[in-house]
Amino acid sequence: MAAEMALIKPISKFNRTLPKFRNPITPKPCYSYVKMSSSAPTTSPKKKSTAKPKKAIKETLLAPRFYTTDFDEMETLFNTEINKNLNEAEFEALLQEFKTDYNQTHFVRNKEFKEAADKLQGPLRQIFVEFLERSCTAEFSGFLLYKELGRRLKKTNPVVAEIFSLMSRDEARHAGFLNKGLSDFNLALDLGFLTKARKYTFFKPKFIFYATYLSEKIGYWRYITIYRHLKTNPEYQCYPIFKYFENWCQDENRHGDFFSALMKAQPQFLNDWKAKLWSRFFCLSVNSTSCLYVKNYYFHRTIPKLSLTVKNYMAGLRDNVSQ
Ligand SMILES: [Fe+2]
Ligand SMILES: [Fe+2]
């Protein structure tokens, strides 16, 4: 996941704790040398002297949430015996795309990161730390949800399950890359602790579809807009992570395309008047959250350094979305 859905409140009384993950998550190694796990990391006493101070995310209205859903209903929705709208050929094609793993070698760090971080001082340094923390939490939220969906749908629909697992690979890589960025500031986000300690927001499957689809697509446009702006104004490139956004956003775009295919297979979530109203509500909520996030974290704080104004950011976003 790339954008946040922080402002969307739980729909009802549901606010469940983490479903227990039976399998420790062991992602495919990637070139940023990130290890990601949904269980708490074990801390070796020998490494005490080199360990970065671990941080917990500051809980605010805009903090990205973690999500859980009704996995039994998900199993029914993706059962090919029950749901004849599932286009198996389309999902097979999507699976091949994910297996190609276009960004396997993309997230390679270099010495520019630490040098750039050392130059960021004063309030701007704190702003960058918050930006990295928040983005890392949002990506990690996607990792947890997709990993569990991959596990739970394995028997019902192995193709869809594998796509979810491969999307969790991508999100783990994104979250890990951002957490590595925090190490440039001598910090690390304690993702194992977050996994266990944070509250999970429950959404019914149809709300998961609306929210994650929008979140992925908005994340895509945000990344590409910032990337393009900095490409034409390289003098404002103050931290190298933005250089990675071009390929990175393609992962988010593929995730959004997958959710688009999922929703096509569930026409009951799209075609009646209730579905249309809910779609509009989520469109408004996810966009408002994203705009507030962008306003608070990019424009009032990070973006002045990048010289991207609210006006030209929104113009860029509008042009891209209308394409
Ligand atoms: Fe992501
Ligand atoms: Fe994503």
GROMACS .gro file of C-alpha atoms and ligand atoms in nm:
model
  325
    1MET     CA    1   0.000   0.000   0.000
    2ALA     CA    2   0.127   0.341  -0.066
    3ALA     CA    3  -0.131   0.594   0.033
    4GLU     CA    4  -0.298   0.604   0.368
    5MET     CA    5  -0.653   0.550   0.480
    6ALA     CA    6  -0.607   0.694   0.824
    7LEU     CA    7  -0.919   0.905   0.839
    8ILE     CA    8  -1.154   0.626   0.750
    9LYS     CA    9  -1.302   0.520   1.078
   10PRO     CA   10  -1.409   0.165   1.151
   11ILE     CA   11  -1.751   0.121   0.996
   12SER     CA   12  -1.907  -0.032   1.304
   13LYS     CA   13  -1.823  -0.175   1.639
   14PHE     CA   14  -1.565  -0.403   1.484
   15ASN     CA   15  -1.216  -0.334   1.599
   16ARG     CA   16  -1.039  -0.659   1.628
   17THR     CA   17  -0.700  -0.757   1.732
   18LEU     CA   18  -0.453  -0.924   1.504
   19PRO     CA   19  -0.547  -1.258   1.360
   20LYS     CA   20  -0.274  -1.497   1.465
   21PHE     CA   21  -0.023  -1.559   1.188
   22ARG     CA   22   0.073  -1.919   1.206
   23ASN     CA   23   0.367  -1.903   0.973
   24PRO     CA   24   0.655  -1.673   1.032
   25ILE     CA   25   0.690  -1.461   0.721
   26THR     CA   26   1.007  -1.515   0.528
   27PRO     CA   27   1.018  -1.296   0.221
   28LYS     CA   28   1.235  -1.357  -0.076
   29PRO     CA   29   1.570  -1.186  -0.025
   30CYS     CA   30   1.601  -0.863  -0.213
   31TYR     CA   31   1.888  -0.639  -0.296
   32SER     CA   32   1.826  -0.389  -0.022
   33TYR     CA   33   1.903  -0.670   0.221
   34VAL     CA   34   1.587  -0.622   0.415
   35LYS     CA   35   1.440  -0.881   0.644
   36MET     CA   36   1.072  -0.845   0.712
   37SER     CA   37   0.870  -1.048   0.952
   38SER     CA   38   0.525  -1.029   1.104
   39SER     CA   39   0.659  -1.172   1.426
   40ALA     CA   40   0.868  -0.982   1.671
   41PRO     CA   41   1.235  -0.987   1.584
   42THR     CA   42   1.466  -1.164   1.820
   43THR     CA   43   1.737  -0.942   1.954
   44SER     CA   44   2.073  -1.094   1.992
   45PRO     CA   45   2.257  -0.967   2.300
   46LYS     CA   46   2.578  -0.956   2.094
   47LYS     CA   47   2.430  -0.692   1.863
   48LYS     CA   48   2.332  -0.457   2.143
   49SER     CA   49   2.610  -0.212   2.083
   50THR     CA   50   2.528  -0.161   1.712
   51ALA     CA   51   2.145  -0.173   1.728
   52LYS     CA   52   1.963   0.143   1.627
   53PRO     CA   53   1.723   0.292   1.880
   54LYS     CA   54   1.385   0.137   1.801
   55LYS     CA   55   1.090   0.370   1.759
   56ALA     CA   56   0.718   0.323   1.799
   57ILE     CA   57   0.494   0.516   1.559
   58LYS     CA   58   0.328   0.825   1.702
   59GLU     CA   59  -0.047   0.751   1.706
   60THR     CA   60  -0.233   1.043   1.550
   61LEU     CA   61  -0.544   1.085   1.340
   62LEU     CA   62  -0.326   1.072   1.032
   63ALA     CA   63  -0.118   0.770   1.137
   64PRO     CA   64  -0.164   0.486   0.884
   65ARG     CA   65  -0.382   0.206   1.018
   66PHE     CA   66  -0.343  -0.170   1.010
   67TYR     CA   67  -0.636  -0.364   0.865
   68THR     CA   68  -0.800  -0.700   0.905
   69THR     CA   69  -1.108  -0.845   0.738
   70ASP     CA   70  -1.356  -1.132   0.728
   71PHE     CA   71  -1.132  -1.401   0.580
   72ASP     CA   72  -1.416  -1.657   0.564
   73GLU     CA   73  -1.616  -1.423   0.341
   74MET     CA   74  -1.303  -1.365   0.131
   75GLU     CA   75  -1.275  -1.742   0.081
   76THR     CA   76  -1.632  -1.754  -0.045
   77LEU     CA   77  -1.581  -1.457  -0.278
   78PHE     CA   78  -1.278  -1.621  -0.441
   79ASN     CA   79  -1.417  -1.971  -0.466
   80THR     CA   80  -1.432  -2.046  -0.840
   81GLU     CA   81  -1.709  -2.301  -0.780
   82ILE     CA   82  -1.930  -2.032  -0.630
   83ASN     CA   83  -1.826  -1.718  -0.814
   84LYS     CA   84  -1.850  -1.767  -1.189
   85ASN     CA   85  -1.740  -1.408  -1.257
   86LEU     CA   86  -1.379  -1.485  -1.167
   87ASN     CA   87  -1.180  -1.447  -1.485
   88GLU     CA   88  -0.913  -1.711  -1.434
   89ALA     CA   89  -0.722  -1.619  -1.751
   90GLU     CA   90  -0.692  -1.257  -1.634
   91PHE     CA   91  -0.565  -1.362  -1.291
   92GLU     CA   92  -0.314  -1.603  -1.449
   93ALA     CA   93  -0.183  -1.317  -1.665
   94LEU     CA   94  -0.156  -1.092  -1.359
   95LEU     CA   95   0.027  -1.365  -1.171
   96GLN     CA   96   0.287  -1.390  -1.448
   97GLU     CA   97   0.339  -1.011  -1.421
   98PHE     CA   98   0.399  -1.038  -1.047
   99LYS     CA   99   0.629  -1.336  -1.088
  100THR     CA  100   0.845  -1.137  -1.328
  101ASP     CA  101   0.936  -0.921  -1.029
  102TYR     CA  102   1.047  -0.616  -1.227
  103ASN     CA  103   1.188  -0.441  -0.921
  104GLN     CA  104   1.391  -0.727  -0.779
  105THR     CA  105   1.715  -0.536  -0.824
  106HIS     CA  106   1.577  -0.185  -0.798
  107PHE     CA  107   1.605  -0.114  -0.425
  108VAL     CA  108   1.981  -0.096  -0.394
  109ARG     CA  109   2.111   0.162  -0.153
  110ASN     CA  110   2.430   0.359  -0.194
  111LYS     CA  111   2.642   0.598   0.008
  112GLU     CA  112   2.438   0.899  -0.109
  113PHE     CA  113   2.169   0.815   0.147
  114LYS     CA  114   2.380   0.858   0.458
  115GLU     CA  115   2.556   1.163   0.318
  116ALA     CA  116   2.222   1.329   0.235
  117ALA     CA  117   2.079   1.241   0.578
  118ASP     CA  118   2.380   1.393   0.752
  119LYS     CA  119   2.320   1.718   0.566
  120LEU     CA  120   1.957   1.734   0.682
  121GLN     CA  121   1.967   1.914   1.013
  122GLY     CA  122   1.733   2.101   1.244
  123PRO     CA  123   1.354   2.082   1.199
  124LEU     CA  124   1.387   1.940   0.848
  125ARG     CA  125   1.569   1.636   0.985
  126GLN     CA  126   1.276   1.562   1.218
  127ILE     CA  127   1.033   1.608   0.930
  128PHE     CA  128   1.218   1.354   0.720
  129VAL     CA  129   1.218   1.107   1.008
  130GLU     CA  130   0.838   1.145   1.038
  131PHE     CA  131   0.799   1.108   0.663
  132LEU     CA  132   1.002   0.784   0.664
  133GLU     CA  133   0.824   0.645   0.971
  134ARG     CA  134   0.482   0.714   0.832
  135SER     CA  135   0.554   0.581   0.485
  136CYS     CA  136   0.715   0.270   0.632
  137THR     CA  137   0.409   0.204   0.851
  138ALA     CA  138   0.174   0.245   0.552
  139GLU     CA  139   0.378   0.002   0.341
  140PHE     CA  140   0.404  -0.244   0.629
  141SER     CA  141   0.026  -0.228   0.676
  142GLY     CA  142  -0.014  -0.354   0.318
  143PHE     CA  143   0.242  -0.626   0.378
  144LEU     CA  144   0.050  -0.764   0.680
  145LEU     CA  145  -0.290  -0.765   0.510
  146TYR     CA  146  -0.171  -0.914   0.180
  147LYS     CA  147   0.044  -1.176   0.353
  148GLU     CA  148  -0.254  -1.299   0.554
  149LEU     CA  149  -0.481  -1.299   0.247
  150GLY     CA  150  -0.218  -1.500   0.059
  151ARG     CA  151  -0.216  -1.754   0.336
  152ARG     CA  152  -0.592  -1.775   0.386
  153LEU     CA  153  -0.689  -1.807   0.018
  154LYS     CA  154  -0.431  -2.072  -0.070
  155LYS     CA  155  -0.680  -2.362  -0.079
  156THR     CA  156  -0.977  -2.174  -0.227
  157ASN     CA  157  -0.798  -1.991  -0.505
  158PRO     CA  158  -0.424  -2.062  -0.533
  159VAL     CA  159  -0.370  -1.811  -0.815
  160VAL     CA  160  -0.525  -1.516  -0.629
  161ALA     CA  161  -0.348  -1.632  -0.311
  162GLU     CA  162  -0.011  -1.631  -0.484
  163ILE     CA  163  -0.069  -1.282  -0.619
  164PHE     CA  164  -0.145  -1.158  -0.267
  165SER     CA  165   0.175  -1.324  -0.144
  166LEU     CA  166   0.377  -1.158  -0.420
  167MET     CA  167   0.221  -0.822  -0.340
  168SER     CA  168   0.322  -0.871   0.023
  169ARG     CA  169   0.676  -0.932  -0.107
  170ASP     CA  170   0.663  -0.590  -0.277
  171GLU     CA  171   0.526  -0.414   0.032
  172ALA     CA  172   0.786  -0.581   0.254
  173ARG     CA  173   1.053  -0.453   0.020
  174HIS     CA  174   0.909  -0.100   0.024
  175ALA     CA  175   0.872  -0.095   0.403
  176GLY     CA  176   1.221  -0.237   0.448
  177PHE     CA  177   1.373   0.021   0.216
  178LEU     CA  178   1.207   0.301   0.412
  179ASN     CA  179   1.321   0.148   0.741
  180LYS     CA  180   1.674   0.136   0.601
  181GLY     CA  181   1.629   0.507   0.532
  182LEU     CA  182   1.559   0.554   0.903
  183SER     CA  183   1.895   0.391   0.975
  184ASP     CA  184   2.054   0.689   0.796
  185PHE     CA  185   1.909   0.892   1.083
  186ASN     CA  186   2.035   0.635   1.339
  187LEU     CA  187   1.683   0.504   1.401
  188ALA     CA  188   1.472   0.198   1.320
  189LEU     CA  189   1.100   0.138   1.337
  190ASP     CA  190   1.016  -0.164   1.552
  191LEU     CA  191   0.788  -0.342   1.305
  192GLY     CA  192   0.770  -0.659   1.513
  193PHE     CA  193   0.640  -0.460   1.807
  194LEU     CA  194   0.395  -0.269   1.587
  195THR     CA  195   0.260  -0.596   1.447
  196LYS     CA  196   0.169  -0.716   1.790
  197ALA     CA  197   0.084  -0.397   1.973
  198ARG     CA  198  -0.120  -0.187   1.730
  199LYS     CA  199  -0.495  -0.209   1.700
  200TYR     CA  200  -0.628  -0.352   1.376
  201THR     CA  201  -0.921  -0.187   1.202
  202PHE     CA  202  -1.179  -0.431   1.072
  203PHE     CA  203  -1.324  -0.375   0.725
  204LYS     CA  204  -1.562  -0.607   0.548
  205PRO     CA  205  -1.411  -0.740   0.221
  206LYS     CA  206  -1.597  -0.494  -0.002
  207PHE     CA  207  -1.455  -0.201   0.197
  208ILE     CA  208  -1.109  -0.354   0.179
  209PHE     CA  209  -1.148  -0.361  -0.200
  210TYR     CA  210  -1.258   0.002  -0.229
  211ALA     CA  211  -1.001   0.134   0.015
  212THR     CA  212  -0.698  -0.064  -0.104
  213TYR     CA  213  -0.773  -0.005  -0.472
  214LEU     CA  214  -0.786   0.371  -0.414
  215SER     CA  215  -0.491   0.366  -0.180
  216GLU     CA  216  -0.272   0.187  -0.435
  217LYS     CA  217  -0.375   0.411  -0.725
  218ILE     CA  218  -0.340   0.735  -0.528
  219GLY     CA  219  -0.002   0.616  -0.403
  220TYR     CA  220   0.101   0.555  -0.762
  221TRP     CA  221   0.007   0.906  -0.875
  222ARG     CA  222   0.166   1.069  -0.573
  223TYR     CA  223   0.500   0.893  -0.629
  224ILE     CA  224   0.511   0.957  -1.001
  225THR     CA  225   0.414   1.323  -0.961
  226ILE     CA  226   0.694   1.384  -0.710
  227TYR     CA  227   0.940   1.186  -0.922
  228ARG     CA  228   0.862   1.389  -1.235
  229HIS     CA  229   0.882   1.718  -1.050
  230LEU     CA  230   1.226   1.636  -0.907
  231LYS     CA  231   1.349   1.507  -1.239
  232THR     CA  232   1.288   1.848  -1.393
  233ASN     CA  233   1.412   2.031  -1.079
  234PRO     CA  234   1.708   1.817  -0.964
  235GLU     CA  235   1.847   2.097  -0.747
  236TYR     CA  236   1.573   2.015  -0.494
  237GLN     CA  237   1.660   1.646  -0.473
  238CYS     CA  238   1.764   1.656  -0.107
  239TYR     CA  239   1.736   1.286  -0.023
  240PRO     CA  240   1.793   1.006  -0.277
  241ILE     CA  241   1.484   0.800  -0.191
  242PHE     CA  242   1.279   1.011  -0.434
  243LYS     CA  243   1.496   0.886  -0.723
  244TYR     CA  244   1.352   0.539  -0.666
  245PHE     CA  245   0.989   0.650  -0.701
  246GLU     CA  246   0.961   0.592  -1.077
  247ASN     CA  247   0.998   0.212  -1.063
  248TRP     CA  248   0.856   0.193  -0.712
  249CYS     CA  249   0.525   0.347  -0.821
  250GLN     CA  250   0.491   0.077  -1.088
  251ASP     CA  251   0.457  -0.178  -0.808
  252GLU     CA  252   0.171   0.027  -0.662
  253ASN     CA  253   0.010   0.057  -1.004
  254ARG     CA  254   0.022  -0.321  -1.053
  255HIS     CA  255  -0.133  -0.369  -0.707
  256GLY     CA  256  -0.414  -0.129  -0.805
  257ASP     CA  257  -0.470  -0.319  -1.132
  258PHE     CA  258  -0.505  -0.641  -0.939
  259PHE     CA  259  -0.772  -0.489  -0.714
  260SER     CA  260  -0.946  -0.358  -1.021
  261ALA     CA  261  -0.962  -0.717  -1.158
  262LEU     CA  262  -1.084  -0.841  -0.818
  263MET     CA  263  -1.367  -0.591  -0.815
  264LYS     CA  264  -1.472  -0.676  -1.170
  265ALA     CA  265  -1.520  -1.030  -1.043
  266GLN     CA  266  -1.752  -0.900  -0.767
  267PRO     CA  267  -2.010  -0.694  -0.962
  268GLN     CA  268  -2.239  -0.684  -0.656
  269PHE     CA  269  -1.983  -0.445  -0.500
  270LEU     CA  270  -1.997  -0.210  -0.793
  271ASN     CA  271  -2.333  -0.199  -0.960
  272ASP     CA  272  -2.619  -0.123  -0.722
  273TRP     CA  273  -2.699   0.219  -0.574
  274LYS     CA  274  -2.554   0.126  -0.233
  275ALA     CA  275  -2.228   0.017  -0.393
  276LYS     CA  276  -2.214   0.341  -0.590
  277LEU     CA  277  -2.266   0.547  -0.273
  278TRP     CA  278  -2.002   0.349  -0.083
  279SER     CA  279  -1.757   0.385  -0.372
  280ARG     CA  280  -1.808   0.761  -0.363
  281PHE     CA  281  -1.768   0.773   0.014
  282PHE     CA  282  -1.438   0.584  -0.005
  283CYS     CA  283  -1.320   0.792  -0.296
  284LEU     CA  284  -1.381   1.105  -0.087
  285SER     CA  285  -1.231   0.957   0.232
  286VAL     CA  286  -0.916   0.816   0.077
  287ASN     CA  287  -0.861   1.131  -0.127
  288SER     CA  288  -0.917   1.356   0.177
  289THR     CA  289  -0.675   1.152   0.384
  290SER     CA  290  -0.423   1.158   0.109
  291CYS     CA  291  -0.465   1.534   0.058
  292LEU     CA  292  -0.437   1.603   0.431
  293TYR     CA  293  -0.132   1.383   0.448
  294VAL     CA  294   0.019   1.550   0.146
  295LYS     CA  295  -0.067   1.894   0.289
  296ASN     CA  296   0.080   1.820   0.632
  297TYR     CA  297   0.378   1.607   0.549
  298TYR     CA  298   0.482   1.715   0.207
  299PHE     CA  299   0.383   2.076   0.159
  300HIS     CA  300   0.398   2.237   0.497
  301ARG     CA  301   0.707   2.042   0.584
  302THR     CA  302   0.893   1.826   0.334
  303ILE     CA  303   0.797   1.982   0.004
  304PRO     CA  304   0.918   2.337   0.070
  305LYS     CA  305   1.259   2.180   0.053
  306LEU     CA  306   1.165   2.009  -0.272
  307SER     CA  307   1.007   2.327  -0.408
  308LEU     CA  308   0.690   2.145  -0.520
  309THR     CA  309   0.395   2.369  -0.435
  310VAL     CA  310   0.047   2.251  -0.346
  311LYS     CA  311  -0.081   2.414  -0.662
  312ASN     CA  312   0.157   2.245  -0.903
  313TYR     CA  313   0.137   1.913  -0.716
  314MET     CA  314  -0.242   1.905  -0.741
  315ALA     CA  315  -0.225   2.019  -1.105
  316GLY     CA  316   0.017   1.735  -1.178
  317LEU     CA  317  -0.203   1.485  -0.997
  318ARG     CA  318  -0.514   1.607  -1.179
  319ASP     CA  319  -0.343   1.584  -1.519
  320ASN     CA  320  -0.222   1.233  -1.442
  321VAL     CA  321  -0.554   1.108  -1.310
  322SER     CA  322  -0.743   1.247  -1.607
  323GLN     CA  323  -0.521   1.056  -1.850
  324FE      FE  324   0.410  -0.023  -0.151
  325FE      FE  325   0.105  -0.136  -0.288
   0.00000   0.00000   0.00000
